[in-house]
Structures are given as structure tokens and as C-alpha cells.
Amino acid sequence: MRHLFLVFCLVTTTADATVIGGAIVNQHGNGQFVKLSTETPFAVGADTFNTDHLYAFDEDQNITLIEPLRIDIGNEGGMIPAGTVVASHYVFFDSLDGFHMGHVDFHAPILGVAAQQDTMAATDFLANTQVTCISTGLRGLERGDLVWIDEDDPHRLWVSWAGSSPGDYIRVFTEKSPALFM
């Protein structure tokens, strides 16, 4: 009977590729890394936070892409192929006048990043949270800001950006992570 229960758990357990941590390693301001819960509705954009924190939250998980997904950072071809199972995450900095360099760590390897307004808008279907994105025409990176996937650790995304109105907003796509069993 125990084996039957274990098989049932293996079939019904989903694996999420979540944000697992982060840190600010250099900054002008008093920010820290904050992972937001999407269980309670909130809005992001249009200076709704105005802090020096580096924020991240998980969006929809384990979605099989039915069409290729265009990205700005990551895969050399600029696309994540159709048929790929992805998890979506939102990372942002909403400061009036701050700077920070930091990183966000994910449970699964990063496949790519939408960092421009048009790729952000084209990937909104992957959000599926209670988060309302406002001032969507101003999302993406501002001039001079940098985002990159760590060459030695594909689970880590680095950011180096300065905050001004309305801030910097990106969407990160990771692989589906393997299920963890104790």
C-alpha cells in the first residue's frame, strides 16, 4: 500500500522553479532583497513601491510553450523554443533615486530574460497572478542598466541598475525544476 501512495505522490506533485533568494552586494541607498508573495493582490509599476529594495516574485509555473518565446537576454538565438516547459518570474527595482548591484537566485537554470517593453508585453500571458502591472508601456530596462545570467551559475541573475521613475522591470524564464522528494 505504501508503494501505491508513493506512486500517486510522484504523479500528482508538481515541481516549481521558484525564486529562492537574492542579495544586494553594492548600493546607493538602504535596500535589501525582498521576495514578494502573490497570494495577496498588489500593484507594481508607476512608482507604487518607491524603495531601494530589489524585489522578485514568482508568476505562472511549468507552462509548456505552444510557440517560440522571444527573449532579450539568454539563448543566442533570442528565442526559447516551442515545447519548452518554463516558469516565469518578475524582478524589479522601484526607487526614486537609488542604485544597486545585486543578484536573484532561482531553483532552476535561467533560460532567458525579457528586458524590453515589447518582450515584456508579449510575455504577459505568463503572469497569472493577483498582481496588477500598471504603466506597462514603461517597463523594461532604462538606458545604462545591465542584467546578465551568471556564467558560472545559470541559476543566478545579476542586475546593475539605477532607479528613477518608474523603475526597472524584467521577466525571467527558468526551466521547470525537478521534483524534490525527502
mmCIF file of C-alpha atoms in Angstrom:
data_model
loop_
_atom_site.group_PDB
_atom_site.id
_atom_site.type_symbol
_atom_site.label_atom_id
_atom_site.label_comp_id
_atom_site.label_asym_id
_atom_site.label_seq_id
_atom_site.Cartn_x
_atom_site.Cartn_y
_atom_site.Cartn_z
ATOM 1 C CA MET A 1 0.000 0.000 0.000
ATOM 2 C CA ARG A 2 2.878 2.377 0.815
ATOM 3 C CA HIS A 3 4.291 1.954 -2.729
ATOM 4 C CA LEU A 4 0.933 2.830 -4.264
ATOM 5 C CA PHE A 5 0.818 6.033 -2.189
ATOM 6 C CA LEU A 6 4.358 6.962 -3.278
ATOM 7 C CA VAL A 7 3.476 6.431 -6.943
ATOM 8 C CA PHE A 8 0.389 8.628 -6.506
ATOM 9 C CA CYS A 9 2.535 11.388 -4.957
ATOM 10 C CA LEU A 10 5.038 11.208 -7.795
ATOM 11 C CA VAL A 11 2.303 11.634 -10.362
ATOM 12 C CA THR A 12 0.443 14.457 -8.620
ATOM 13 C CA THR A 13 3.339 16.503 -7.241
ATOM 14 C CA THR A 14 4.268 19.472 -9.396
ATOM 15 C CA ALA A 15 7.723 20.957 -9.461
ATOM 16 C CA ASP A 16 8.040 24.686 -9.230
ATOM 17 C CA ALA A 17 11.055 26.684 -10.311
ATOM 18 C CA THR A 18 10.850 29.422 -7.727
ATOM 19 C CA VAL A 19 12.869 32.410 -6.621
ATOM 20 C CA ILE A 20 14.935 31.033 -3.737
ATOM 21 C CA GLY A 21 16.869 34.123 -2.648
ATOM 22 C CA GLY A 22 18.877 37.136 -3.580
ATOM 23 C CA ALA A 23 21.062 39.922 -2.274
ATOM 24 C CA ILE A 24 22.229 43.441 -2.939
ATOM 25 C CA VAL A 25 26.035 43.492 -2.984
ATOM 26 C CA ASN A 26 26.618 47.205 -3.706
ATOM 27 C CA GLN A 27 24.203 50.102 -3.439
ATOM 28 C CA HIS A 28 23.482 53.764 -3.001
ATOM 29 C CA GLY A 29 20.545 53.551 -0.612
ATOM 30 C CA ASN A 30 19.281 51.236 2.095
ATOM 31 C CA GLY A 31 17.737 48.376 0.170
ATOM 32 C CA GLN A 32 17.626 44.649 0.654
ATOM 33 C CA PHE A 33 16.352 41.680 -1.344
ATOM 34 C CA VAL A 34 12.614 41.034 -0.887
ATOM 35 C CA LYS A 35 10.672 38.083 -2.306
ATOM 36 C CA LEU A 36 7.021 39.071 -2.574
ATOM 37 C CA SER A 37 4.115 36.693 -2.113
ATOM 38 C CA THR A 38 1.413 36.865 -4.773
ATOM 39 C CA GLU A 39 -1.257 35.391 -2.511
ATOM 40 C CA THR A 40 -2.412 38.896 -1.593
ATOM 41 C CA PRO A 41 -3.121 41.234 -4.546
ATOM 42 C CA PHE A 42 -0.843 44.224 -5.125
ATOM 43 C CA ALA A 43 0.155 46.557 -7.949
ATOM 44 C CA VAL A 44 3.607 47.072 -9.425
ATOM 45 C CA GLY A 45 4.701 49.951 -11.646
ATOM 46 C CA ALA A 46 4.100 53.715 -11.673
ATOM 47 C CA ASP A 47 6.225 54.208 -8.534
ATOM 48 C CA THR A 48 3.993 52.070 -6.297
ATOM 49 C CA PHE A 49 6.924 50.942 -4.119
ATOM 50 C CA ASN A 50 9.483 53.815 -4.130
ATOM 51 C CA THR A 51 12.080 51.938 -2.063
ATOM 52 C CA ASP A 52 15.683 50.862 -2.601
ATOM 53 C CA HIS A 53 14.821 47.148 -2.387
ATOM 54 C CA LEU A 54 15.463 44.521 -5.044
ATOM 55 C CA TYR A 55 12.121 42.730 -5.477
ATOM 56 C CA ALA A 56 11.188 39.412 -7.084
ATOM 57 C CA PHE A 57 8.089 37.238 -7.218
ATOM 58 C CA ASP A 58 7.029 34.053 -8.951
ATOM 59 C CA GLU A 59 4.482 34.132 -11.737
ATOM 60 C CA ASP A 60 2.984 31.144 -13.570
ATOM 61 C CA GLN A 61 4.892 27.863 -13.244
ATOM 62 C CA ASN A 62 5.529 24.937 -15.567
ATOM 63 C CA ILE A 63 3.918 26.227 -18.742
ATOM 64 C CA THR A 64 4.566 24.377 -21.992
ATOM 65 C CA LEU A 65 5.178 26.962 -24.705
ATOM 66 C CA ILE A 66 2.997 26.378 -27.752
ATOM 67 C CA GLU A 67 5.003 28.941 -29.754
ATOM 68 C CA PRO A 68 8.614 30.094 -29.508
ATOM 69 C CA LEU A 69 9.156 32.851 -26.936
ATOM 70 C CA ARG A 70 11.325 35.842 -27.883
ATOM 71 C CA ILE A 71 13.797 36.973 -25.222
ATOM 72 C CA ASP A 72 16.301 39.818 -24.932
ATOM 73 C CA ILE A 73 18.947 38.091 -22.804
ATOM 74 C CA GLY A 74 19.893 34.431 -22.839
ATOM 75 C CA ASN A 75 19.735 31.913 -25.656
ATOM 76 C CA GLU A 76 21.957 33.033 -28.559
ATOM 77 C CA GLY A 77 19.069 32.726 -30.997
ATOM 78 C CA GLY A 78 16.966 35.123 -28.917
ATOM 79 C CA MET A 79 14.202 32.516 -28.602
ATOM 80 C CA ILE A 80 13.055 29.835 -26.213
ATOM 81 C CA PRO A 81 11.708 27.048 -28.465
ATOM 82 C CA ALA A 82 8.098 25.882 -28.597
ATOM 83 C CA GLY A 83 7.551 22.783 -26.480
ATOM 84 C CA THR A 84 9.836 24.039 -23.700
ATOM 85 C CA VAL A 85 8.370 23.958 -20.189
ATOM 86 C CA VAL A 86 9.103 27.291 -18.452
ATOM 87 C CA ALA A 87 8.437 29.029 -15.169
ATOM 88 C CA SER A 88 8.001 32.811 -15.119
ATOM 89 C CA HIS A 89 9.297 35.289 -12.525
ATOM 90 C CA TYR A 90 9.175 39.098 -12.206
ATOM 91 C CA VAL A 91 12.168 41.087 -10.903
ATOM 92 C CA PHE A 92 12.132 44.842 -10.332
ATOM 93 C CA PHE A 93 13.685 47.924 -8.746
ATOM 94 C CA ASP A 94 11.281 50.790 -7.998
ATOM 95 C CA SER A 95 13.399 53.547 -6.460
ATOM 96 C CA LEU A 96 13.110 57.281 -6.963
ATOM 97 C CA ASP A 97 16.854 57.858 -6.780
ATOM 98 C CA GLY A 98 18.905 54.779 -5.976
ATOM 99 C CA PHE A 99 21.462 52.437 -7.456
ATOM 100 C CA HIS A 100 22.201 48.839 -6.691
ATOM 101 C CA MET A 101 24.014 45.829 -7.967
ATOM 102 C CA GLY A 102 22.701 42.501 -6.794
ATOM 103 C CA HIS A 103 21.521 39.064 -7.752
ATOM 104 C CA VAL A 104 18.423 36.880 -7.665
ATOM 105 C CA ASP A 105 18.753 33.111 -7.341
ATOM 106 C CA PHE A 106 16.316 30.595 -8.806
ATOM 107 C CA HIS A 107 15.647 26.928 -8.108
ATOM 108 C CA ALA A 108 16.181 26.045 -11.785
ATOM 109 C CA PRO A 109 18.528 27.286 -14.531
ATOM 110 C CA ILE A 110 17.610 30.531 -16.300
ATOM 111 C CA LEU A 111 16.573 30.148 -19.943
ATOM 112 C CA GLY A 112 16.208 33.828 -20.763
ATOM 113 C CA VAL A 113 15.050 37.306 -19.786
ATOM 114 C CA ALA A 114 12.507 39.710 -21.255
ATOM 115 C CA ALA A 115 14.083 43.114 -20.608
ATOM 116 C CA GLN A 116 12.417 45.455 -23.126
ATOM 117 C CA GLN A 117 8.891 46.835 -23.219
ATOM 118 C CA ASP A 118 7.825 44.827 -26.281
ATOM 119 C CA THR A 119 9.095 41.464 -24.986
ATOM 120 C CA MET A 120 7.573 42.181 -21.567
ATOM 121 C CA ALA A 121 4.181 42.871 -23.177
ATOM 122 C CA ALA A 122 4.423 39.771 -25.386
ATOM 123 C CA THR A 123 5.016 37.578 -22.304
ATOM 124 C CA ASP A 124 2.292 38.973 -20.026
ATOM 125 C CA PHE A 125 0.240 35.821 -20.668
ATOM 126 C CA LEU A 126 2.725 34.020 -18.377
ATOM 127 C CA ALA A 127 1.938 36.148 -15.312
ATOM 128 C CA ASN A 128 -1.287 34.546 -13.987
ATOM 129 C CA THR A 129 -1.041 36.090 -10.515
ATOM 130 C CA GLN A 130 -3.088 38.552 -8.492
ATOM 131 C CA VAL A 131 -0.505 41.237 -9.310
ATOM 132 C CA THR A 132 -1.635 44.206 -11.399
ATOM 133 C CA CYS A 133 1.044 45.683 -13.651
ATOM 134 C CA ILE A 134 0.454 49.390 -14.215
ATOM 135 C CA SER A 135 2.312 51.754 -16.548
ATOM 136 C CA THR A 136 3.117 48.721 -18.703
ATOM 137 C CA GLY A 137 4.395 50.918 -21.548
ATOM 138 C CA LEU A 138 7.301 51.960 -19.339
ATOM 139 C CA ARG A 139 8.519 48.506 -18.291
ATOM 140 C CA GLY A 140 11.905 47.105 -19.175
ATOM 141 C CA LEU A 141 15.360 48.445 -18.508
ATOM 142 C CA GLU A 142 16.313 52.093 -18.540
ATOM 143 C CA ARG A 143 19.335 53.278 -20.527
ATOM 144 C CA GLY A 144 22.620 52.200 -18.925
ATOM 145 C CA ASP A 145 21.128 49.412 -16.785
ATOM 146 C CA LEU A 146 22.519 45.888 -17.058
ATOM 147 C CA VAL A 147 21.148 42.398 -16.432
ATOM 148 C CA TRP A 148 23.039 39.162 -17.070
ATOM 149 C CA ILE A 149 22.973 35.447 -16.317
ATOM 150 C CA ASP A 150 25.948 34.326 -14.228
ATOM 151 C CA GLU A 151 28.337 32.370 -16.479
ATOM 152 C CA ASP A 152 29.366 30.055 -13.622
ATOM 153 C CA ASP A 153 25.927 29.601 -12.065
ATOM 154 C CA PRO A 154 22.959 29.523 -14.512
ATOM 155 C CA HIS A 155 20.567 29.730 -11.516
ATOM 156 C CA ARG A 156 21.742 33.291 -10.726
ATOM 157 C CA LEU A 157 20.691 36.523 -12.426
ATOM 158 C CA TRP A 158 22.777 39.658 -11.830
ATOM 159 C CA VAL A 159 21.359 43.183 -12.010
ATOM 160 C CA SER A 160 23.109 46.540 -12.011
ATOM 161 C CA TRP A 161 20.637 49.353 -12.325
ATOM 162 C CA ALA A 162 19.754 52.844 -11.207
ATOM 163 C CA GLY A 163 16.236 53.660 -10.118
ATOM 164 C CA SER A 164 14.222 56.554 -11.381
ATOM 165 C CA SER A 165 10.589 56.965 -12.270
ATOM 166 C CA PRO A 166 9.028 54.466 -12.976
ATOM 167 C CA GLY A 167 11.844 51.950 -12.253
ATOM 168 C CA ASP A 168 13.208 48.821 -13.893
ATOM 169 C CA TYR A 169 11.093 45.721 -14.541
ATOM 170 C CA ILE A 170 12.106 42.415 -16.150
ATOM 171 C CA ARG A 171 10.642 38.948 -16.555
ATOM 172 C CA VAL A 172 12.881 35.897 -16.050
ATOM 173 C CA PHE A 173 12.171 32.461 -17.517
ATOM 174 C CA THR A 174 13.617 29.373 -15.889
ATOM 175 C CA GLU A 175 13.435 25.686 -16.624
ATOM 176 C CA LYS A 176 10.956 23.559 -14.735
ATOM 177 C CA SER A 177 12.824 22.328 -11.707
ATOM 178 C CA PRO A 178 12.997 18.651 -10.810
ATOM 179 C CA ALA A 179 10.676 17.490 -8.058
ATOM 180 C CA LEU A 180 12.295 17.251 -4.650
ATOM 181 C CA PHE A 181 11.471 14.261 -2.513
ATOM 182 C CA MET A 182 12.577 13.660 1.051
#
